[in-house]
Coordinates of C-alpha atoms and ligand atoms in Angstrom, one line a residue:
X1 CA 4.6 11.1 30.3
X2 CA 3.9 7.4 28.5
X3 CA 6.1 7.4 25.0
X4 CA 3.5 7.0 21.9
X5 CA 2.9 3.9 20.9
X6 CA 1.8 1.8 17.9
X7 CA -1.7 1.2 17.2
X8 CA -3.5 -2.7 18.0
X9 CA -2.9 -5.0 15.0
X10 CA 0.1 -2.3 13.6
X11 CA 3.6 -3.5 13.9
X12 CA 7.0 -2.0 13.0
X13 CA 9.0 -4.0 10.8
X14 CA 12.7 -3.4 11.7
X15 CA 15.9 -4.9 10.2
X16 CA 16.4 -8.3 9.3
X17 CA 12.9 -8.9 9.2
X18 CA 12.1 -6.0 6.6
X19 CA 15.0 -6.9 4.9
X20 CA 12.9 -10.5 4.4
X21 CA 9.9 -8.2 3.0
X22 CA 12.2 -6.4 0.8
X23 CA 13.5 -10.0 -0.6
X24 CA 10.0 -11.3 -1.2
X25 CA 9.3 -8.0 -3.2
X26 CA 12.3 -8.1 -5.3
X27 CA 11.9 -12.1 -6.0
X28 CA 8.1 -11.2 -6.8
X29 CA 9.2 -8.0 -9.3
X30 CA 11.5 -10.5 -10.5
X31 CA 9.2 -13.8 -11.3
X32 CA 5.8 -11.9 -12.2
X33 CA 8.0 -9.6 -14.5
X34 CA 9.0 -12.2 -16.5
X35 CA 5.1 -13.2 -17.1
X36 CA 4.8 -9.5 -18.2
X37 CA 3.0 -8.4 -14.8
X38 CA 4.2 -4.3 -14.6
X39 CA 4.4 -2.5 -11.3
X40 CA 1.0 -0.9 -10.4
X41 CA 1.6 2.0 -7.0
X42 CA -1.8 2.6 -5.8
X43 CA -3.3 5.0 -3.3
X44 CA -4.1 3.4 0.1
X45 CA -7.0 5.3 0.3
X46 CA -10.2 5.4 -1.8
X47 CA -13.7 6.0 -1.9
X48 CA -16.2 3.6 0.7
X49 CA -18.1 2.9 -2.0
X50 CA -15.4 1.1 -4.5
X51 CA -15.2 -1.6 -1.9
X52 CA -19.2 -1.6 -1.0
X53 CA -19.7 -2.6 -4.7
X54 CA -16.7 -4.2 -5.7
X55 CA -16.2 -6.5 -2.5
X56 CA -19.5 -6.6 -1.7
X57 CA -21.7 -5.0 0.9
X58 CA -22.9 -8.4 2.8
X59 CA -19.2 -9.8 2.9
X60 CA -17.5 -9.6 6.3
X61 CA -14.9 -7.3 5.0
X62 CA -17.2 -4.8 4.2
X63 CA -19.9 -5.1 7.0
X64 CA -17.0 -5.6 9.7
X65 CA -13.3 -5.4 8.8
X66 CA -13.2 -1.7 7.0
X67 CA -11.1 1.2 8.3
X68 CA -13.7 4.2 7.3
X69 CA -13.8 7.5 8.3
X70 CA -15.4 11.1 7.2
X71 CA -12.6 13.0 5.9
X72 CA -13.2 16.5 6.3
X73 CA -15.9 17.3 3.8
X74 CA -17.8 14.9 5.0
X75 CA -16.7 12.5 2.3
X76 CA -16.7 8.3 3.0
X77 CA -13.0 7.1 2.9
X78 CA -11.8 3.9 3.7
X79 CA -8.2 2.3 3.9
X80 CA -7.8 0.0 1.2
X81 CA -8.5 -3.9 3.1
X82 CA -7.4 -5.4 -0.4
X83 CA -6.0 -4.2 -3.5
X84 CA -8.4 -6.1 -6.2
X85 CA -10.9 -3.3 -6.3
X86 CA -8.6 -0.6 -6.5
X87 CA -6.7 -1.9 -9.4
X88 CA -10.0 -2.7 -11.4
X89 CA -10.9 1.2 -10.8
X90 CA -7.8 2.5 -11.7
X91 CA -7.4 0.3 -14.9
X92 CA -10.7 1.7 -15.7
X93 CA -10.2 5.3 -14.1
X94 CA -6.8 5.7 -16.9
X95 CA -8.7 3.8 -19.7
X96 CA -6.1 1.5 -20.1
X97 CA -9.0 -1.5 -21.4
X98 CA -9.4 0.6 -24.2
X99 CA -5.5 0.7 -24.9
X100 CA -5.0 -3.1 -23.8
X101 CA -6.1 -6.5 -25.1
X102 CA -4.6 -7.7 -22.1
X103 CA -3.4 -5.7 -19.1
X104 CA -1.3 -7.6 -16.3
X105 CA -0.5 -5.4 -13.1
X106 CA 1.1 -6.0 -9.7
X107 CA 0.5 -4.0 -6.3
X108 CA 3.0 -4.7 -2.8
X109 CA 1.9 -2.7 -0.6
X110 CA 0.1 -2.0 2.7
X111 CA -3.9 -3.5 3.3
X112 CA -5.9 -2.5 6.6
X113 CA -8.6 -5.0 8.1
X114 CA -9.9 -4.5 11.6
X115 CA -9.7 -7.9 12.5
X116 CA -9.0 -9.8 15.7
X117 CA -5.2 -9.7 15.8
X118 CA -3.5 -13.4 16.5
X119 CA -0.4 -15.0 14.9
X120 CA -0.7 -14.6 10.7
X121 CA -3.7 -12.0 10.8
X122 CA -3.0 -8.1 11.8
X123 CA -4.9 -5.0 11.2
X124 CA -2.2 -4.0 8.7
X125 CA -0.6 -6.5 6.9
X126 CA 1.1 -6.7 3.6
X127 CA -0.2 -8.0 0.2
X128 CA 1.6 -8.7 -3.2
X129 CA -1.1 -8.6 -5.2
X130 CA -1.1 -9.5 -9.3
X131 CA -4.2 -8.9 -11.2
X132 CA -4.6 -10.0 -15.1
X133 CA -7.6 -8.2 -16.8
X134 CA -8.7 -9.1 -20.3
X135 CA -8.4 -13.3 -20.6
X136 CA -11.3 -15.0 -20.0
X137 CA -9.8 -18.4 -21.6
X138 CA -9.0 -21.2 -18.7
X139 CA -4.5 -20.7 -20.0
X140 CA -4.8 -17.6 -18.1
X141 CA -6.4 -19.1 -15.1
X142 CA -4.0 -22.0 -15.8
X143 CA -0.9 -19.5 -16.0
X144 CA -1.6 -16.8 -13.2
X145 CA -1.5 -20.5 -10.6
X146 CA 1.7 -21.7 -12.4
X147 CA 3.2 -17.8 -12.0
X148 CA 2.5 -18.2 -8.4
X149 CA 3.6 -21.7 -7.9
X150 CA 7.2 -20.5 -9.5
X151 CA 7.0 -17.4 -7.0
X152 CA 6.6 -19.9 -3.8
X153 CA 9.4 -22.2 -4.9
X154 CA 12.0 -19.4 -5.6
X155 CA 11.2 -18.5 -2.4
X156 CA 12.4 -21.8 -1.1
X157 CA 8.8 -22.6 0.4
X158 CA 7.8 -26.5 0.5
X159 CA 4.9 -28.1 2.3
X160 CA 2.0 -26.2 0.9
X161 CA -1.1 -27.3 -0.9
X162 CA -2.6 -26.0 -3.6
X163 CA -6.7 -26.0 -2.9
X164 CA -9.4 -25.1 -6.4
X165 CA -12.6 -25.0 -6.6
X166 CA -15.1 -23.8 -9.8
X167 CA -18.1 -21.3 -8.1
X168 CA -19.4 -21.6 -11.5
X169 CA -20.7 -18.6 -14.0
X170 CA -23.7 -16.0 -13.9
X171 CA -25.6 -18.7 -15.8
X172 CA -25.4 -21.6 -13.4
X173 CA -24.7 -20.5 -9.9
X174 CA -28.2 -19.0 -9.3
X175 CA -29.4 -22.5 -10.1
X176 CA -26.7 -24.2 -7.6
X177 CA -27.8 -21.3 -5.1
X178 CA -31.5 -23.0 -5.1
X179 CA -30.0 -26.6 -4.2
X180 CA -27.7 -24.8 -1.8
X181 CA -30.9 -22.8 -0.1
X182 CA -32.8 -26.0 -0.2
X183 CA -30.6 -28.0 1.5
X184 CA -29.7 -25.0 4.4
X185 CA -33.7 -24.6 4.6
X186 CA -33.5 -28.2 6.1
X187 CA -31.1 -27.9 8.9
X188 CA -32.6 -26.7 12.5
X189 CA -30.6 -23.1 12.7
X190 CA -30.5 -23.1 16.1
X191 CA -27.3 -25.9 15.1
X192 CA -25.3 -23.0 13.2
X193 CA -23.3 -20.3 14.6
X194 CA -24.2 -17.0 14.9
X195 CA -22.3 -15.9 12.2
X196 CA -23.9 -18.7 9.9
X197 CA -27.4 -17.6 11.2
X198 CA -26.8 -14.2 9.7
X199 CA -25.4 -15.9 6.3
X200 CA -28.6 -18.1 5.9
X201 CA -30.2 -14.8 4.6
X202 CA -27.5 -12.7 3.8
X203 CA -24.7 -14.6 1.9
X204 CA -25.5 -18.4 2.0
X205 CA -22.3 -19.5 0.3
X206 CA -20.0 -18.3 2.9
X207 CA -21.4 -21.0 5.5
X208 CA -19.6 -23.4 3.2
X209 CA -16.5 -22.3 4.6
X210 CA -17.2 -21.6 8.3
X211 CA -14.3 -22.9 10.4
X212 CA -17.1 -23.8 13.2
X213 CA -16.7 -27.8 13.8
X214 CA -20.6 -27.6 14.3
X215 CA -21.5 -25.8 11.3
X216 CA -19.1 -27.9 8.9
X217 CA -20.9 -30.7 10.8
X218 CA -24.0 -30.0 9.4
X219 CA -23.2 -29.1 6.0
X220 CA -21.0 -32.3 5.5
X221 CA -23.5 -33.4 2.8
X222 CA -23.9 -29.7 1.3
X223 CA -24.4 -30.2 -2.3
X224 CA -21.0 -29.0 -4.1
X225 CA -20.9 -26.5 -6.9
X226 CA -18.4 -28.1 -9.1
X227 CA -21.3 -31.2 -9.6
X228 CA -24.0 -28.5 -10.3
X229 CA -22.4 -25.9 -12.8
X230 CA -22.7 -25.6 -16.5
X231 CA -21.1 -27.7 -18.9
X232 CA -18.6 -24.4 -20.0
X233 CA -18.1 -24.0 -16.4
X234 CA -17.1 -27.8 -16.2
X235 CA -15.2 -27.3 -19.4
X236 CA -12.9 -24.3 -18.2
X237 CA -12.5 -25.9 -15.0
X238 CA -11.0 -29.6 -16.4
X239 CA -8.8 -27.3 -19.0
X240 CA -7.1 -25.4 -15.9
X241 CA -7.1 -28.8 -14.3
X242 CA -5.6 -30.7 -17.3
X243 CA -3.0 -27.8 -17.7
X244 CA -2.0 -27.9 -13.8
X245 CA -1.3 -31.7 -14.4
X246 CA 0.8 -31.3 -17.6
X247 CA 3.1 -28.7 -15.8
X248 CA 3.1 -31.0 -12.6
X249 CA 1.6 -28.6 -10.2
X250 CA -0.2 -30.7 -7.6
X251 CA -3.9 -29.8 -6.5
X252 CA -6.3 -30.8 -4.1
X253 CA -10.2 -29.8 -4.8
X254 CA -11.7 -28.1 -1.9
X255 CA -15.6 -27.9 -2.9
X256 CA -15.7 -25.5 0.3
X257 CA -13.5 -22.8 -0.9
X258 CA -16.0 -20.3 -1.2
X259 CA -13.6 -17.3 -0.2
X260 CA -15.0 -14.1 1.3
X261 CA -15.2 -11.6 -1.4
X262 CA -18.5 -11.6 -3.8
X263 CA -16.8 -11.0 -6.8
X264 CA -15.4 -14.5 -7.4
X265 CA -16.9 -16.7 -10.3
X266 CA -15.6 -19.9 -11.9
X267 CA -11.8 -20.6 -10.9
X268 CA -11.1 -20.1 -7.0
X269 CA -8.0 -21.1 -5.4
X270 CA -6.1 -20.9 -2.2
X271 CA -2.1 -21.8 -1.0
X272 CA -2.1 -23.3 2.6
X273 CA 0.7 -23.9 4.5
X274 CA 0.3 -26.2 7.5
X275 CA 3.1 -25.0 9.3
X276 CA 1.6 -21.8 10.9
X277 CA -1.1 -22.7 12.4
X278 CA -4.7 -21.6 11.7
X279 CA -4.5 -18.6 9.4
X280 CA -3.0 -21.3 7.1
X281 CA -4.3 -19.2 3.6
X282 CA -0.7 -17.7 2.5
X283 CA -2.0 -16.6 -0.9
X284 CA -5.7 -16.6 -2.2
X285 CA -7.6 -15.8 -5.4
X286 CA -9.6 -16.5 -7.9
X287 CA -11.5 -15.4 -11.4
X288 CA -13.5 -12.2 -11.5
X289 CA -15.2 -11.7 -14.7
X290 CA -18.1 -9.4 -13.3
X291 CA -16.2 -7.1 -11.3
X292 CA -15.5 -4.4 -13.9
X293 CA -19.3 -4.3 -14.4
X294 CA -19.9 -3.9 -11.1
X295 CA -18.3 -0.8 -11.1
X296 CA -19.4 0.8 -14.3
X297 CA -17.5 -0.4 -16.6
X298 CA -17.6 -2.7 -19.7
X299 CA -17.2 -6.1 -19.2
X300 CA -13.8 -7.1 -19.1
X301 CA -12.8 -10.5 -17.6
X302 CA -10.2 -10.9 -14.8
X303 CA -8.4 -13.2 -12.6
X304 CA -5.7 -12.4 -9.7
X305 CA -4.4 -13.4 -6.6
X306 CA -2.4 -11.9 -3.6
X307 CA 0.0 -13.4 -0.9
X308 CA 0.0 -12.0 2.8
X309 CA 3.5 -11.0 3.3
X310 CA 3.4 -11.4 7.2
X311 CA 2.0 -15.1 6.3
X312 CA 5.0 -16.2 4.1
X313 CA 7.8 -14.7 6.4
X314 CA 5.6 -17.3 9.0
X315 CA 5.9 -20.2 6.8
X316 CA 9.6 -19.4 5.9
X317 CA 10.5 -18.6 9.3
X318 CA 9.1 -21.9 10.1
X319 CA 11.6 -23.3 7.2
X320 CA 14.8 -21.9 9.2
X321 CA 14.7 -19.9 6.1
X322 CA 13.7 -16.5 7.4
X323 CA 17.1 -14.9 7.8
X324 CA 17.4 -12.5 4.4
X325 CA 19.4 -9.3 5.3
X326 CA 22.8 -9.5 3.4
X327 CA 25.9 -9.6 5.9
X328 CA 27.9 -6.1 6.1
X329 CA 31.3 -6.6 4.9
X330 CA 33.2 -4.6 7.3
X331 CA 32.7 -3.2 11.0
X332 CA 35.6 -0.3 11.4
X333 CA 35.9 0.0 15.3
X334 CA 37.7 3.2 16.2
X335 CA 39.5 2.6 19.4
X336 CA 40.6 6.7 19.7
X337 CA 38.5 9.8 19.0
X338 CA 41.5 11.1 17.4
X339 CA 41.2 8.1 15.0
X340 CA 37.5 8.9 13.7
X341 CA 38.3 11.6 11.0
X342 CA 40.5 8.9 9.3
X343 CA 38.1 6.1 9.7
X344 CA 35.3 8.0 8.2
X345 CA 37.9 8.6 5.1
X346 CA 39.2 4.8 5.0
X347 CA 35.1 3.9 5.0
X348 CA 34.0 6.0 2.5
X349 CA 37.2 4.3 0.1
X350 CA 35.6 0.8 1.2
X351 CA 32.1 1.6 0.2
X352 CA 33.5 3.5 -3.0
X353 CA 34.6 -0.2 -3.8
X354 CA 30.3 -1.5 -3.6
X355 CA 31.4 -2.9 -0.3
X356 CA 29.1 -2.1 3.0
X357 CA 29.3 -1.3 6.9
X358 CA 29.4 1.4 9.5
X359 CA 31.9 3.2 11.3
X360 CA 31.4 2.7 15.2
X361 CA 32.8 5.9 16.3
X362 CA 32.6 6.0 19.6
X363 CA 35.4 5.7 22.3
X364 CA 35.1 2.2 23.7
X365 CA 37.5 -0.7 24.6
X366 CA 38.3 -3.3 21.9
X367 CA 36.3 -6.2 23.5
X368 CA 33.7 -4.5 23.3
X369 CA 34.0 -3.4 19.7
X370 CA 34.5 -6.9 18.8
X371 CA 31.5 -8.0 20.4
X372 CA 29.4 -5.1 18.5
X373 CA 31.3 -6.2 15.2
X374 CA 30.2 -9.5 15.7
X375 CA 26.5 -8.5 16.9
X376 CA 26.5 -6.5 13.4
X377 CA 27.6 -9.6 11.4
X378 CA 30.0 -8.4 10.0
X379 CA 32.7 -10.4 8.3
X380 CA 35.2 -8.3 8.8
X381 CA 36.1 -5.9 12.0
X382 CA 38.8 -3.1 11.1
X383 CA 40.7 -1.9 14.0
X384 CA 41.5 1.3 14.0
X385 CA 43.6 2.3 17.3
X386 CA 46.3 5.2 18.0
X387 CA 49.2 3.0 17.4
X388 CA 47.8 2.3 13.5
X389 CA 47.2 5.7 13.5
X390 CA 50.7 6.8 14.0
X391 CA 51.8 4.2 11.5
X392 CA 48.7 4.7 8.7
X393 CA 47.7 1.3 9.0
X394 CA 44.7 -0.8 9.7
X395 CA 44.2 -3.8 11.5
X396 CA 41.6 -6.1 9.6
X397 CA 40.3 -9.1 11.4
X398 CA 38.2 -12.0 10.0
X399 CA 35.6 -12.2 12.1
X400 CA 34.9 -15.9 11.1
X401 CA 38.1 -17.8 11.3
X402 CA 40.1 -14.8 13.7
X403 CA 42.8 -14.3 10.8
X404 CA 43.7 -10.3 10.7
X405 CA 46.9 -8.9 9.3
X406 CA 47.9 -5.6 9.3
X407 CA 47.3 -3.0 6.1
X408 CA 48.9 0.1 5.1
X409 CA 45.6 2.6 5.0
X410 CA 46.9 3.5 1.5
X411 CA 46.1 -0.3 0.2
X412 CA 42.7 -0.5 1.4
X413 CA 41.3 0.4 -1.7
X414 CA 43.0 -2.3 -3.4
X415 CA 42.1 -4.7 -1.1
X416 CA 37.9 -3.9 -0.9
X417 CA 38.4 -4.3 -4.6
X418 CA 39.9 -7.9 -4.2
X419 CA 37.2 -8.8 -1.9
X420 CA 34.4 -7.5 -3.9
X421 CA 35.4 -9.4 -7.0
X422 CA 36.2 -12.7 -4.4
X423 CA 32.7 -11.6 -3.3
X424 CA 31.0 -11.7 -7.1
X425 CA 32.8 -14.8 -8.0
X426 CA 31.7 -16.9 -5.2
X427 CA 28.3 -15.5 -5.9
X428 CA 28.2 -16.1 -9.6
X429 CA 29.2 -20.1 -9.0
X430 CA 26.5 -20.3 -6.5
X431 CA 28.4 -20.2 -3.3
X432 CA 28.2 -17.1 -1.5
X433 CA 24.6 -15.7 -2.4
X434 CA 25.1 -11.6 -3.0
X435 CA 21.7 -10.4 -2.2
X436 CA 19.9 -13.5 -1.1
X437 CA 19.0 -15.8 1.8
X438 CA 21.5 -16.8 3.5
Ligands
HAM501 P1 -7.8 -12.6 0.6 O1 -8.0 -14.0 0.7 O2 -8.7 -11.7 1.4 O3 -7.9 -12.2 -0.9 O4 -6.3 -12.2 1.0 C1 -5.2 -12.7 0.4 C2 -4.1 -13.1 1.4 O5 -3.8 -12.0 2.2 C3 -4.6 -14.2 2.4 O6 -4.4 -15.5 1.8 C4 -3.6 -13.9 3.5 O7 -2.4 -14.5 3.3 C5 -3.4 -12.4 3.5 N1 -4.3 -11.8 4.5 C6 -5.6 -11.5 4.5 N2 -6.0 -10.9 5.6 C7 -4.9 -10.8 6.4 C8 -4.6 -10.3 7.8 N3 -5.6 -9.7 8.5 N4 -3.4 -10.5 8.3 C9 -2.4 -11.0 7.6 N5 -2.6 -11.5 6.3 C10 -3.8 -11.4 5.7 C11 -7.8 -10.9 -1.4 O8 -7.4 -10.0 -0.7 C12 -8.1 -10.8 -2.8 N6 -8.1 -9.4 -3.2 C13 -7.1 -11.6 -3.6 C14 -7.3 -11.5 -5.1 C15 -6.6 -10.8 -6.0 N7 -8.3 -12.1 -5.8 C16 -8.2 -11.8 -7.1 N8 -7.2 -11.0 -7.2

């Protein structure tokens, strides 16, 4: 009989690489807490419909990408494929825009897309997600790309751009929308893509940002939006710009960054990284001022952003920088079975002292031990055989420079003490990092 098996697109994340997930979650709890962004835990399931109107029903998350099923009353569900929507219904669902001027919340979590699975895109990937509701001034535009450009630095990423674009306001992007159908009108469709074809009618604006070398061909000349919105449009967009150059975060204006969910207006922006090939968008977002209208509520203006997880571990992979997991402080190799009772003792006095490891219990020649302690990392192997039995000592071996000496069992205590304090000094000057990439 075959062993189960995960699902296309799914993946397990196993140690170090979740231990690189929980390290971007902790720096992200860390940086957007101190811009007063709380903790938001959302269901990963809601109704079809939040997505039909809050993403849009002709975007190609809604029409293609959606994990939806009947659950059994016959009810529309569907597997959250972002976490915008669902954190504008909840902030709406627990009336907290009648409590709040302003309300800043971030998601981490799972998102589902059935998408074509290559390197950076999977079916479920993982999204920390921070949405501010309640500013409409271009500061909190301004702020929300500053908060994210501190995230990606204490993360130790380099070489990405920072791409805007203003899609203009309810006011002036129906007018751009004419100049935009004009020009489209004119070109033979036969030239576009399928895809594009479908978008003439259905959602003109995403054809802007079709990868297809044919279709970008023919709309090289495409009249952009910044050049055709309204003069507070133009405003907002030069304050967020002015503010971006004060604080000396670089830009690059991409008059093509459309993105693919309908409820974007004025500010759009996306973080590229060119080191992991062509899903390039680590983090995306933009200002959504219509999108608690949309779904029944009163108007409240918003504007968010989330990273892909998988796509940052890429791009810091690609730094050399994707090794986070914190080393284990001690290996105990039992040599005897006699031994293990002891062992089990001596480690719980070790972690009793904040230090970490495991206890390899199992009968086994000391070569081989070794080669497990230094498989595990560990920086220290404690050997544990019948003849330190007899005597109540331990042998504890270095596993970087070789060094061991030989401890009475009683002392150990004292010693995990000395090396945890050791351990929090060199971490406190900057040396020896406690919980961080190594
Ligand atoms: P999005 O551009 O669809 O925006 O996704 C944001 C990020 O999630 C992307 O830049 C990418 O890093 C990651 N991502 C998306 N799809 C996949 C996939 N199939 N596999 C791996 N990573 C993926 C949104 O989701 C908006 N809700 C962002 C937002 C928040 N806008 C305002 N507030």
């Amino acid at each position: 009989m075959n062993t189960p098996r995960t699902v296309k697109g799914f993946y397990d994340i196993f140690h170090p690489q979740s231990a690189l997930y929980t390290f971007m979650e902790n720096t992200a709890r860390r940086v957007f807490g101190a811009y007063g962004f709380e903790e938001l835990r959302l269901p990963v399931l809601e109704f079809t419909e939040l997505f039909r109107r809050g993403i849009g029903g002709d975007t190609d998350i809604v029409q293609k990408e959606m994990y939806t099923f009947a659950d059994r009353k016959g009810r529309s569900l569907t597997l959250r494929p972002e976490a915008t929507a669902g954190v504008v219904r909840a902030y709406l669902e627990s009336g907290r825009h009648g409590r709040d001027a302003v309300c800043r919340l971030f998601v981490c979590g799972p998102m589902f897309r059935y998408e074509r699975p290559q390197a950076g895109r999977t079916r479920q990937f993982h999204q920390l997600n921070c949405e501010c509701l309640g500013a409409a001034n271009a500061q909190a535009d301004a702020e929300i790309l500053l908060m994210l450009d501190a995230f990606l630095r204490e993360l130790g990423l380099t070489g990405l751009r920072t791409e805007l674009n203003t899609l203009g306001c309810r006011a002036c992007r129906p007018g751009y929308m004419e100049k935009l159908s004009a020009f489209l009108r004119a070109l033979n469709p036969e030239t576009l893509c399928p895809d594009c074809r479908r978008r003439l009618e259905s959602n003109p604006l995403r054809i802007l940002d079709c990868k297809v070398p044919a279709c970008r061909e023919q709309t090289a000349q495409v009249p952009a939006v910044r050049d055709h919105v309204c003069a507070e449009c133009a405003a907002h967009f030069e304050t967020v710009l002015g503010i971006l150059g004060r604080e000396k975060v670089s830009v690059v204006l991409n008059p093509r960054l459309v993105r693919g969910l309908d409820y974007y207006m004025r500010t759009t922006f996306e973080i590229v990284s060119e080191a992991i090939g062509a899903q390039g968008s680590v983090a995306g977002g933009g200002r959504y001022d219509g999108l608690t209208t949309l779904l029944g509520g009163p108007a409240v203006p918003g504007i968010g952003f989330a990273c892909g997880m998988e796509r940052l571990a890429l791009a810091l992979d690609g730094q050399g920088k994707g090794r986070f997991a914190p080393r284990p402080d001690f290996y105990f190799a039992v040599l005897d079975r006699e031994c293990a009772d002891k062992a089990l003792h001596a480690a719980q006095i070790l972690r009793a002292a904040a230090l970490s490891g495991t206890v390899d219990f199992r009968d086994g020649k000391l070569g081989a031990k070794l080669r497990r302690a230094a498989q595990a990392d560990a920086e220290y192997c404690l050997i544990f055989g019948a003849a330190e039995f007899a005597e109540d000592k331990v042998i504890v071996k270095n596993m970087d420079d070789g060094a061991q000496v030989s401890l009475p069992l009683s002392t150990l205590g004292d010693w995990a003490e000395i090396r945890f304090e050791n351990k929090k000094e060199a971490s406190r000057k900057g040396r020896l990092p406690l919980f961080q990439a190594t």
